Coordinates of C-alpha atoms and ligand atoms in Angstrom, one line a residue:
M1 CA 75.8 -46.5 -144.6
S2 CA 79.3 -48.1 -144.9
L3 CA 81.7 -45.9 -143.0
I4 CA 85.5 -46.2 -142.9
T5 CA 87.3 -45.6 -139.6
L6 CA 91.1 -45.1 -139.2
G7 CA 92.4 -46.4 -135.9
I8 CA 95.6 -45.3 -134.2
E9 CA 97.1 -47.1 -131.2
S10 CA 100.1 -45.7 -129.4
S11 CA 99.6 -46.3 -125.7
C12 CA 102.8 -48.2 -125.0
D13 CA 105.5 -49.8 -127.1
E14 CA 103.5 -50.6 -130.3
T15 CA 102.4 -48.3 -133.0
G16 CA 99.3 -49.9 -134.5
I17 CA 97.3 -48.5 -137.5
A18 CA 94.2 -50.0 -139.1
L19 CA 91.3 -49.2 -141.4
Y20 CA 87.9 -50.7 -140.6
Q21 CA 84.9 -50.5 -142.8
T22 CA 81.4 -51.0 -141.4
G23 CA 79.8 -54.0 -143.2
R24 CA 83.0 -55.1 -144.8
G25 CA 85.4 -55.5 -141.8
L26 CA 89.1 -54.9 -141.5
L27 CA 90.5 -53.4 -144.7
A28 CA 94.2 -53.2 -143.7
H29 CA 96.3 -53.0 -140.6
A30 CA 100.0 -52.5 -139.8
L31 CA 102.0 -52.7 -136.6
Y32 CA 105.5 -51.6 -135.6
T33 CA 106.7 -53.1 -132.3
Q34 CA 109.5 -51.4 -130.3
V35 CA 110.3 -54.5 -128.4
A36 CA 113.8 -54.8 -129.7
M37 CA 114.6 -51.2 -128.6
H38 CA 113.3 -51.6 -125.1
N39 CA 114.7 -55.1 -124.7
E40 CA 118.2 -53.5 -124.1
Y41 CA 116.8 -51.8 -121.0
G42 CA 114.8 -54.7 -119.6
G43 CA 111.5 -52.8 -119.9
V44 CA 109.8 -49.9 -121.7
V45 CA 111.6 -46.5 -121.5
P46 CA 108.7 -44.0 -121.9
E47 CA 110.7 -41.2 -123.6
L48 CA 112.1 -43.5 -126.2
A49 CA 108.7 -45.0 -126.8
S50 CA 107.2 -41.6 -127.5
R51 CA 110.0 -40.6 -129.9
D52 CA 109.6 -43.8 -131.8
H53 CA 105.9 -43.4 -132.2
V54 CA 106.6 -40.0 -133.7
R55 CA 108.9 -41.7 -136.2
R56 CA 106.5 -44.5 -137.1
V57 CA 103.0 -43.2 -137.1
I58 CA 102.8 -41.3 -140.4
P59 CA 104.6 -43.9 -142.5
L60 CA 102.3 -46.6 -141.0
V61 CA 99.2 -44.6 -141.8
R62 CA 100.5 -44.2 -145.4
Q63 CA 101.2 -47.9 -145.6
V64 CA 97.7 -48.9 -144.5
M65 CA 96.0 -46.4 -146.9
R66 CA 98.1 -47.9 -149.7
D67 CA 97.4 -51.5 -148.7
A68 CA 93.7 -50.9 -148.6
D69 CA 93.8 -48.7 -151.7
V70 CA 91.7 -46.1 -149.8
P71 CA 92.5 -42.4 -150.3
L72 CA 92.4 -40.1 -147.3
A73 CA 89.3 -38.4 -148.6
R74 CA 87.3 -41.6 -148.1
I75 CA 87.9 -41.8 -144.4
N76 CA 84.8 -41.0 -142.3
A77 CA 86.3 -40.8 -138.8
I78 CA 89.5 -41.3 -136.9
A79 CA 89.7 -43.3 -133.6
Y80 CA 92.8 -43.1 -131.4
T81 CA 93.7 -44.6 -128.0
Q82 CA 93.0 -41.8 -125.5
G83 CA 94.2 -43.8 -122.4
P84 CA 95.2 -45.5 -120.3
G85 CA 98.9 -45.7 -121.1
L86 CA 102.1 -43.7 -121.2
G87 CA 101.3 -40.0 -121.4
G88 CA 103.9 -39.0 -124.0
A89 CA 103.1 -42.1 -126.2
L90 CA 99.4 -41.4 -126.0
L91 CA 99.9 -37.8 -127.0
V92 CA 101.6 -38.8 -130.3
G93 CA 98.5 -40.8 -131.5
A94 CA 96.1 -38.2 -130.1
S95 CA 97.8 -35.3 -131.8
V96 CA 98.1 -37.0 -135.2
A97 CA 94.5 -38.2 -135.0
N98 CA 93.1 -34.8 -134.2
A99 CA 95.3 -32.9 -136.6
L100 CA 94.4 -35.3 -139.5
A101 CA 90.7 -35.2 -138.6
Y102 CA 90.7 -31.4 -138.4
T103 CA 92.3 -31.2 -141.8
L104 CA 89.8 -33.7 -143.3
D105 CA 86.9 -32.1 -141.4
I106 CA 85.8 -35.5 -140.0
P107 CA 84.9 -36.7 -136.5
V108 CA 87.4 -37.9 -134.1
I109 CA 86.9 -40.5 -131.3
G110 CA 89.0 -41.1 -128.2
I111 CA 89.0 -44.9 -127.3
H112 CA 89.7 -46.6 -124.0
H113 CA 92.5 -49.0 -124.7
L114 CA 90.9 -51.7 -122.6
E115 CA 87.6 -51.4 -124.4
G116 CA 89.7 -52.0 -127.6
H117 CA 91.0 -55.2 -126.1
L118 CA 87.6 -56.2 -124.7
L119 CA 85.9 -55.9 -128.0
S120 CA 88.7 -57.4 -130.1
P121 CA 87.2 -61.0 -130.1
L122 CA 84.2 -59.5 -131.9
L123 CA 86.5 -59.1 -134.9
S124 CA 86.8 -63.0 -135.1
D125 CA 84.4 -65.5 -136.5
P126 CA 82.4 -66.7 -134.7
A127 CA 82.0 -63.5 -132.6
P128 CA 80.6 -63.8 -129.1
E129 CA 77.1 -62.5 -128.5
F130 CA 76.3 -60.2 -125.5
P131 CA 76.2 -60.7 -122.6
F132 CA 79.6 -62.3 -121.7
V133 CA 82.2 -62.3 -119.0
A134 CA 85.5 -60.8 -120.2
L135 CA 88.9 -61.8 -118.7
L136 CA 91.2 -58.9 -119.5
V137 CA 94.8 -59.9 -119.0
S138 CA 97.5 -57.5 -120.2
G139 CA 100.8 -56.1 -119.0
G140 CA 99.0 -53.4 -116.9
H141 CA 95.6 -54.9 -116.1
T142 CA 93.9 -58.0 -114.8
Q143 CA 90.2 -57.6 -114.6
L144 CA 87.0 -59.7 -114.9
M145 CA 84.2 -57.7 -116.4
R146 CA 80.5 -58.4 -117.2
V147 CA 79.8 -57.1 -120.6
D148 CA 76.2 -56.5 -121.5
G149 CA 76.7 -54.5 -124.7
I150 CA 79.0 -51.8 -126.2
G151 CA 79.8 -49.5 -123.3
Q152 CA 78.0 -51.6 -120.7
Y153 CA 80.8 -52.9 -118.5
T154 CA 80.5 -54.0 -114.8
L155 CA 83.7 -54.7 -112.9
L156 CA 83.5 -58.1 -111.2
G157 CA 87.0 -58.3 -109.9
E158 CA 90.5 -57.1 -110.5
T159 CA 94.1 -57.3 -109.3
L160 CA 94.9 -55.6 -106.1
D161 CA 98.6 -55.2 -107.1
D162 CA 100.5 -56.6 -110.1
A163 CA 98.8 -57.6 -113.3
A164 CA 99.1 -61.1 -114.7
G165 CA 101.3 -59.9 -117.5
E166 CA 103.5 -58.1 -115.0
A167 CA 103.8 -61.3 -113.0
F168 CA 105.0 -63.0 -116.2
D169 CA 107.4 -60.2 -117.0
K170 CA 108.9 -59.9 -113.5
S171 CA 109.4 -63.6 -113.1
A172 CA 111.0 -63.8 -116.5
K173 CA 113.4 -61.1 -115.5
L174 CA 114.3 -63.0 -112.4
L175 CA 115.0 -66.0 -114.6
G176 CA 117.3 -63.9 -116.8
L177 CA 114.9 -63.7 -119.7
G178 CA 114.5 -60.6 -121.9
Y179 CA 111.5 -58.2 -122.3
P180 CA 108.6 -58.8 -122.8
G181 CA 108.9 -61.8 -120.5
G182 CA 105.6 -63.5 -121.0
P183 CA 106.3 -65.1 -124.4
A184 CA 109.9 -65.9 -123.4
L185 CA 108.8 -67.5 -120.1
A186 CA 106.1 -69.5 -121.9
K187 CA 108.7 -70.8 -124.4
L188 CA 111.2 -71.8 -121.7
A189 CA 108.4 -73.6 -119.8
T190 CA 107.8 -75.9 -122.7
S191 CA 111.1 -77.7 -121.8
G192 CA 110.2 -77.7 -118.1
R193 CA 108.8 -80.5 -116.0
T194 CA 105.6 -79.8 -114.2
G195 CA 105.2 -80.4 -110.5
Q196 CA 108.9 -79.9 -109.7
F197 CA 108.2 -76.7 -107.7
K198 CA 105.2 -75.5 -106.0
L199 CA 104.5 -71.7 -106.0
P200 CA 101.7 -69.9 -104.2
R201 CA 98.3 -69.3 -105.8
P202 CA 97.5 -65.9 -104.2
M203 CA 93.9 -65.3 -103.3
L204 CA 92.7 -68.5 -104.9
H205 CA 90.2 -69.0 -102.1
S206 CA 89.5 -65.4 -101.2
G207 CA 85.8 -65.9 -102.1
D208 CA 85.7 -62.9 -104.4
L209 CA 86.9 -62.3 -108.0
D210 CA 90.0 -60.3 -107.1
F211 CA 93.6 -61.2 -107.8
S212 CA 97.0 -60.6 -106.3
F213 CA 100.2 -61.4 -108.1
S214 CA 102.9 -59.4 -106.3
G215 CA 103.7 -62.2 -103.8
L216 CA 104.5 -64.6 -106.7
K217 CA 107.5 -62.5 -107.7
T218 CA 108.8 -62.7 -104.1
A219 CA 108.3 -66.5 -104.1
V220 CA 110.1 -66.8 -107.5
L221 CA 113.0 -64.7 -106.2
A222 CA 113.3 -67.0 -103.1
L223 CA 113.2 -70.1 -105.3
V224 CA 115.8 -68.8 -107.7
K225 CA 118.2 -68.0 -104.8
Q226 CA 117.5 -71.4 -103.3
Q227 CA 118.1 -73.3 -106.5
A228 CA 121.2 -71.3 -107.5
C229 CA 124.1 -73.7 -107.5
F230 CA 126.7 -71.1 -106.6
P231 CA 127.1 -67.3 -107.0
H232 CA 128.1 -66.2 -110.5
P233 CA 131.8 -65.9 -110.7
N234 CA 131.6 -62.6 -112.7
P235 CA 128.3 -60.9 -111.8
L236 CA 127.3 -58.3 -114.4
P237 CA 127.4 -54.7 -113.2
Q238 CA 124.2 -53.7 -111.4
A239 CA 122.1 -51.9 -114.0
G240 CA 119.3 -50.5 -112.0
E241 CA 116.4 -51.9 -110.1
G242 CA 116.2 -55.7 -109.9
A243 CA 119.5 -56.2 -111.5
N244 CA 121.0 -57.8 -108.4
E245 CA 117.9 -59.9 -108.0
S246 CA 118.2 -61.7 -111.3
L247 CA 120.3 -64.5 -112.6
R248 CA 123.0 -61.9 -113.2
E249 CA 124.4 -63.1 -109.9
F250 CA 123.2 -66.6 -109.7
Q251 CA 124.0 -69.7 -111.8
I252 CA 121.2 -72.2 -112.1
F253 CA 120.9 -75.3 -114.2
E254 CA 119.1 -74.9 -117.4
Q255 CA 116.6 -77.6 -116.6
T256 CA 115.9 -76.1 -113.2
R257 CA 115.3 -72.7 -114.8
A258 CA 112.8 -74.4 -117.2
N259 CA 111.1 -76.2 -114.3
I260 CA 110.7 -72.8 -112.4
A261 CA 109.3 -71.2 -115.6
C262 CA 106.8 -74.1 -115.7
A263 CA 105.8 -73.6 -112.1
V264 CA 105.3 -69.8 -112.6
Q265 CA 103.1 -70.3 -115.6
E266 CA 101.1 -73.0 -113.9
A267 CA 100.6 -70.8 -110.8
I268 CA 99.4 -67.8 -112.8
I269 CA 97.1 -69.8 -115.1
D270 CA 95.6 -71.8 -112.2
V271 CA 94.5 -68.6 -110.6
L272 CA 93.2 -67.0 -113.8
A273 CA 91.2 -70.1 -114.8
F274 CA 89.8 -70.6 -111.3
K275 CA 88.5 -67.0 -111.1
A276 CA 87.2 -67.0 -114.6
R277 CA 85.2 -70.1 -113.8
A278 CA 83.9 -68.5 -110.6
A279 CA 82.9 -65.4 -112.6
L280 CA 80.8 -67.5 -114.9
T281 CA 79.2 -69.2 -112.0
Q282 CA 78.5 -66.0 -110.2
T283 CA 76.9 -64.3 -113.2
G284 CA 75.2 -67.4 -114.6
L285 CA 76.7 -66.6 -118.0
R286 CA 78.2 -69.2 -120.3
R287 CA 80.4 -67.2 -122.6
L288 CA 83.9 -66.1 -121.6
V289 CA 85.9 -63.7 -123.7
V290 CA 89.7 -63.5 -123.1
A291 CA 91.5 -60.4 -124.2
G292 CA 94.9 -58.7 -123.7
G293 CA 98.5 -59.9 -124.3
V294 CA 98.4 -62.8 -121.8
G295 CA 95.5 -64.2 -123.8
A296 CA 98.1 -65.2 -126.4
N297 CA 99.4 -67.8 -123.9
Q298 CA 98.7 -71.3 -125.3
L299 CA 98.5 -73.1 -122.0
L300 CA 96.0 -70.5 -120.7
R301 CA 93.9 -71.1 -123.8
S302 CA 93.9 -74.9 -123.6
R303 CA 93.2 -74.8 -119.8
L304 CA 90.2 -72.5 -120.2
N305 CA 88.9 -74.4 -123.2
E306 CA 88.9 -77.6 -121.2
D307 CA 87.6 -76.2 -117.9
I308 CA 84.9 -74.0 -119.4
G309 CA 84.0 -76.5 -122.1
K310 CA 83.4 -79.2 -119.5
R311 CA 80.8 -77.0 -117.9
G312 CA 79.0 -76.3 -121.2
G313 CA 80.5 -72.9 -121.7
T314 CA 82.4 -71.4 -124.6
V315 CA 85.6 -69.4 -124.7
F316 CA 86.3 -66.7 -127.3
Y317 CA 89.7 -65.2 -128.1
P318 CA 90.8 -62.6 -130.5
D319 CA 93.0 -63.8 -133.4
L320 CA 96.6 -64.2 -132.0
E321 CA 97.8 -61.1 -133.8
F322 CA 95.1 -59.0 -132.1
C323 CA 95.8 -60.3 -128.6
T324 CA 98.6 -57.9 -127.9
D325 CA 98.3 -54.2 -128.7
N326 CA 97.2 -53.3 -132.2
G327 CA 95.4 -50.7 -134.3
A328 CA 92.6 -53.0 -135.5
M329 CA 90.9 -53.1 -132.1
I330 CA 91.0 -49.3 -131.9
A331 CA 89.6 -48.8 -135.5
F332 CA 86.9 -51.4 -134.7
A333 CA 85.9 -49.9 -131.3
G334 CA 85.9 -46.5 -133.1
A335 CA 83.6 -47.8 -135.8
L336 CA 81.2 -49.1 -133.2
R337 CA 81.2 -45.7 -131.4
L338 CA 80.7 -43.9 -134.7
A339 CA 77.7 -46.1 -135.4
Q340 CA 76.3 -44.9 -132.1
Q341 CA 76.9 -41.3 -133.1
Q342 CA 79.5 -40.9 -130.4
A343 CA 82.1 -39.1 -132.4
N344 CA 82.5 -35.3 -132.6
K345 CA 84.4 -32.6 -134.4
D346 CA 85.9 -31.0 -131.3
Y347 CA 89.6 -31.2 -131.9
R348 CA 90.8 -30.0 -128.5
F349 CA 92.0 -33.2 -127.0
N350 CA 93.4 -34.5 -123.8
V351 CA 94.9 -37.9 -123.0
K352 CA 94.1 -40.0 -119.9
P353 CA 97.2 -42.0 -118.8
R354 CA 95.1 -43.3 -115.9
W355 CA 91.5 -44.1 -116.8
N356 CA 89.2 -46.7 -115.3
L357 CA 87.1 -48.6 -117.8
T358 CA 84.1 -48.5 -115.5
E359 CA 84.1 -44.7 -115.9
I360 CA 82.7 -45.2 -119.4
S361 CA 80.3 -48.0 -118.4
G362 CA 76.7 -48.4 -117.5
H363 CA 75.6 -45.4 -119.5
P364 CA 76.0 -44.2 -123.0
Y365 CA 79.6 -43.3 -123.8
T366 CA 80.6 -40.0 -122.4
P367 CA 82.3 -38.1 -125.1
L368 CA 85.7 -36.6 -124.5
T369 CA 85.5 -33.5 -122.3
P370 CA 87.9 -31.1 -123.9
S371 CA 90.5 -29.4 -121.8
R372 CA 92.6 -26.5 -122.9
S373 CA 95.9 -27.9 -121.9
P374 CA 96.7 -31.5 -122.6
Ligands
KG4_1 O1 97.9 -56.2 -124.1 P1 99.4 -56.1 -124.2 O2 100.1 -56.3 -125.5 O3 99.9 -54.7 -123.6 C1 99.3 -54.1 -122.6 O4 98.2 -53.4 -122.8 O5 99.8 -54.2 -121.4 O6 100.0 -57.1 -123.1 C2 101.4 -57.3 -122.9 C3 101.6 -58.3 -121.8 C4 103.1 -58.5 -121.4 O7 103.1 -58.5 -120.0 C5 103.5 -59.8 -122.0 O8 104.6 -60.4 -121.3 C6 102.2 -60.6 -122.0 O9 101.2 -59.6 -122.3 N1 102.2 -61.7 -122.9 C7 102.2 -63.0 -122.6 C8 102.3 -63.8 -123.8 N2 102.3 -62.9 -124.8 C9 102.3 -61.6 -124.3 N3 102.2 -63.6 -121.4 C10 102.2 -64.9 -121.3 N4 102.2 -65.7 -122.4 C11 102.3 -65.2 -123.7 N5 102.3 -66.0 -124.7
ZN2 ZN1 97.1 -53.5 -124.3

């Protein structure tokens, strides 16, 4: 039976809505990014994020229904991001999903945000077959997973502190770049010269598949201070944490800045590529799937393609637009769950700002346990 699932993503600073039809694929999707709003503050302001989701979610649902020419009455289920993420932001998607599903008398499915990312390469052609190793690299997570099927996830290694995206974002901030830092740093690095600065590759030879990126930020700060030609004559007023640690106070030659960006990117990618290779060796698998915002990084993609390709492996990525947060991956994960009869009509909902992906792994999906108070 060809079922239509509406997906709602609102875990952080993007409102993403999509319609997925089993057997046909993605019917329509829309995204509103709050990046410009948060850029002013140098990072995501949770309260502003929630309020903006409230403003965007219904108009975006309407837009997607119009674009796909599908009336509400034809939707068979609604999937929403149940966690992890910002509590208030998650509640917006969760309440709209449950209220709409209740009104339409259709099942609702709470999706783990990382499962959405993890399965997003399956939306592409060719799609990877199970089993594969997944490298999940987002702003909040860096994990290597063995994926044997839908809901069958084994954690192989993860970051002990900062995520890879966070390392990009924090280093970018130190270099005086805006939020989100990853794409900005990658862009600056294109005019940088490689090999000018050497930054640490934390835990490269730790012998396991774990990561650590917090030391990199400290090393970048030291480098920025060392390379500053002189203190800034008119430092900007200190605007909260990290302000006095950025280029607000230091002047640095543009080329040096680009060279540092290059060194940061190299360091992060070296570690990610090394551990991804090690994960394939350890599991004996040949397919690597890369998901999450950092997966949009072109240097990471070319490095992995080359490294893994040389060893007879294949790397799969989601389409660029589905690397960062989006509604399509939630609608798709919801459709797969629906096919496994893992949706229900219990509209009491909770959200899970902290939620480990392994909690839904290794056994059939545990449906949402309702709680009275969200
Ligand atoms: O998956 P995502 O959109 O949101 C989370 O679930 O966290 O990932 C956002 C992260 C940010 O840290 C952002 O700086 C990073 O992905 N990112 C990149 C690139 N595009 C996004 N990092 C490096 N290079 C990029 N091109
Ligand atoms: Zn994400």
